[in-house]
Tab-separated table of C-alpha atoms in Angstrom:
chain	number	residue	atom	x	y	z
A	1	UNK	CA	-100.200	-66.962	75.134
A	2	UNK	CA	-100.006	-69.690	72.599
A	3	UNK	CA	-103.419	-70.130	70.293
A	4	UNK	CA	-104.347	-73.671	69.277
A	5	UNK	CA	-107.785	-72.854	68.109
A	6	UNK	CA	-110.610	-70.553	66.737
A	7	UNK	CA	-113.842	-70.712	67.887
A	8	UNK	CA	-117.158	-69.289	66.053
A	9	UNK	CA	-119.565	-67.386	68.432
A	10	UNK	CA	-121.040	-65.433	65.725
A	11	UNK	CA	-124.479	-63.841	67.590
A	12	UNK	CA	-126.539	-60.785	67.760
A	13	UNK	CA	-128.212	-62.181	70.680
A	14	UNK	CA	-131.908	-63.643	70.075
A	15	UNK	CA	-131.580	-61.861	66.799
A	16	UNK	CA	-129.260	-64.471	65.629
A	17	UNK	CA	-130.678	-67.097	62.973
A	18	UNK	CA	-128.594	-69.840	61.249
A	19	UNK	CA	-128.011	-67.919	58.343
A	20	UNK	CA	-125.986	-65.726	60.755
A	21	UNK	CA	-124.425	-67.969	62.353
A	22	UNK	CA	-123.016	-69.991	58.529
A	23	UNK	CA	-121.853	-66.629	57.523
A	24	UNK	CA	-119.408	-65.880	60.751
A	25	UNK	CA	-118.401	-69.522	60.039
A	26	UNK	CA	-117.115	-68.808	56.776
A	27	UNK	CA	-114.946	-65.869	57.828
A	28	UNK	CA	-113.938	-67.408	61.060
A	29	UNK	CA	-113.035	-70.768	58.704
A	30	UNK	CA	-111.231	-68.370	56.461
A	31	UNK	CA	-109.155	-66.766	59.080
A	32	UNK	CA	-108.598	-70.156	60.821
A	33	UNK	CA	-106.810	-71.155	57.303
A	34	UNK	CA	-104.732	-68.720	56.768
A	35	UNK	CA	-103.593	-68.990	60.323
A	36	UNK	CA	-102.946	-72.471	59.724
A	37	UNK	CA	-105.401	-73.312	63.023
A	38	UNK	CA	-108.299	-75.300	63.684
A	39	UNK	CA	-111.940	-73.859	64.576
A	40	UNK	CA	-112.363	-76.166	67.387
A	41	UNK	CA	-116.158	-75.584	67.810
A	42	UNK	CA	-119.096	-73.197	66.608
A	43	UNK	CA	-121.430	-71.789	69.507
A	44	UNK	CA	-125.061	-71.899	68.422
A	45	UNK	CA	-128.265	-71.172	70.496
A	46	UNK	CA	-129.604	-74.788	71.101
A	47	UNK	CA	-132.772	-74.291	68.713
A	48	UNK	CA	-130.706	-73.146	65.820
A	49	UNK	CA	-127.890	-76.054	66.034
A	50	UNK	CA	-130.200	-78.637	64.278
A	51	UNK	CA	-130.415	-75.701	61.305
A	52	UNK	CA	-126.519	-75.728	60.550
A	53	UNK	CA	-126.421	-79.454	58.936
A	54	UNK	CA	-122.973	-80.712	58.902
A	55	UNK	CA	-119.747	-77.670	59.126
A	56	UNK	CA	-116.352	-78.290	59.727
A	57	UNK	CA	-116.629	-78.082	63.217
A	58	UNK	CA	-118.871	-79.517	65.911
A	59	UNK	CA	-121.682	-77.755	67.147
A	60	UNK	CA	-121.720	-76.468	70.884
A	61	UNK	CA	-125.507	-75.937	72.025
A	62	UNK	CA	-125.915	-73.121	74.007
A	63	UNK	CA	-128.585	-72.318	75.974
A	64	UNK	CA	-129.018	-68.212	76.805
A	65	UNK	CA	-130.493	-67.330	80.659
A	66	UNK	CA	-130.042	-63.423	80.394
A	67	UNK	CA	-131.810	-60.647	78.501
A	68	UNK	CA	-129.830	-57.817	78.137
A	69	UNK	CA	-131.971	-54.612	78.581
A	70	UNK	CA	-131.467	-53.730	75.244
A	71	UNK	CA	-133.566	-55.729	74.225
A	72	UNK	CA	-136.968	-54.470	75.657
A	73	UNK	CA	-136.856	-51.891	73.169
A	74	UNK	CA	-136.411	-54.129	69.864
């Protein structure tokens, strides 16, 4: 299997915030450079996307539909 690409999907769930998120970026941006790849795109929850200002990868929006039963107890 041939890799073209990183992606970030840096989460803890609905405990991610953007600070989170910018420091997954930074080791997945590291790793992408020594690899000598791209990180094609960094997954962010749709209400945090507007809080990462410009990276060096576009922003995917997600949007999450499931709540893992963990996290009744947090």
């Amino acid at each position: 299997m041939q890799v073209n690409a990183l992606i970030c999907n840096t989460n803890l769930g609905r405990r991610t915030d953007a600070k989170i998120i910018l420091q997954g970026y930074k080791v997945i941006a590291g790793a992408a450079g020594q690899l000598g790849l791209p990180v094609a795109f960094i997954a962010a929850r749709r209400e945090l996307a507007d809080q990462l200002g410009r990276l060096g990868a576009p922003v995917l929006p997600i949007d999450i539909f499931m709540k893992p039963p963990w996290e009744d107890f947090v």
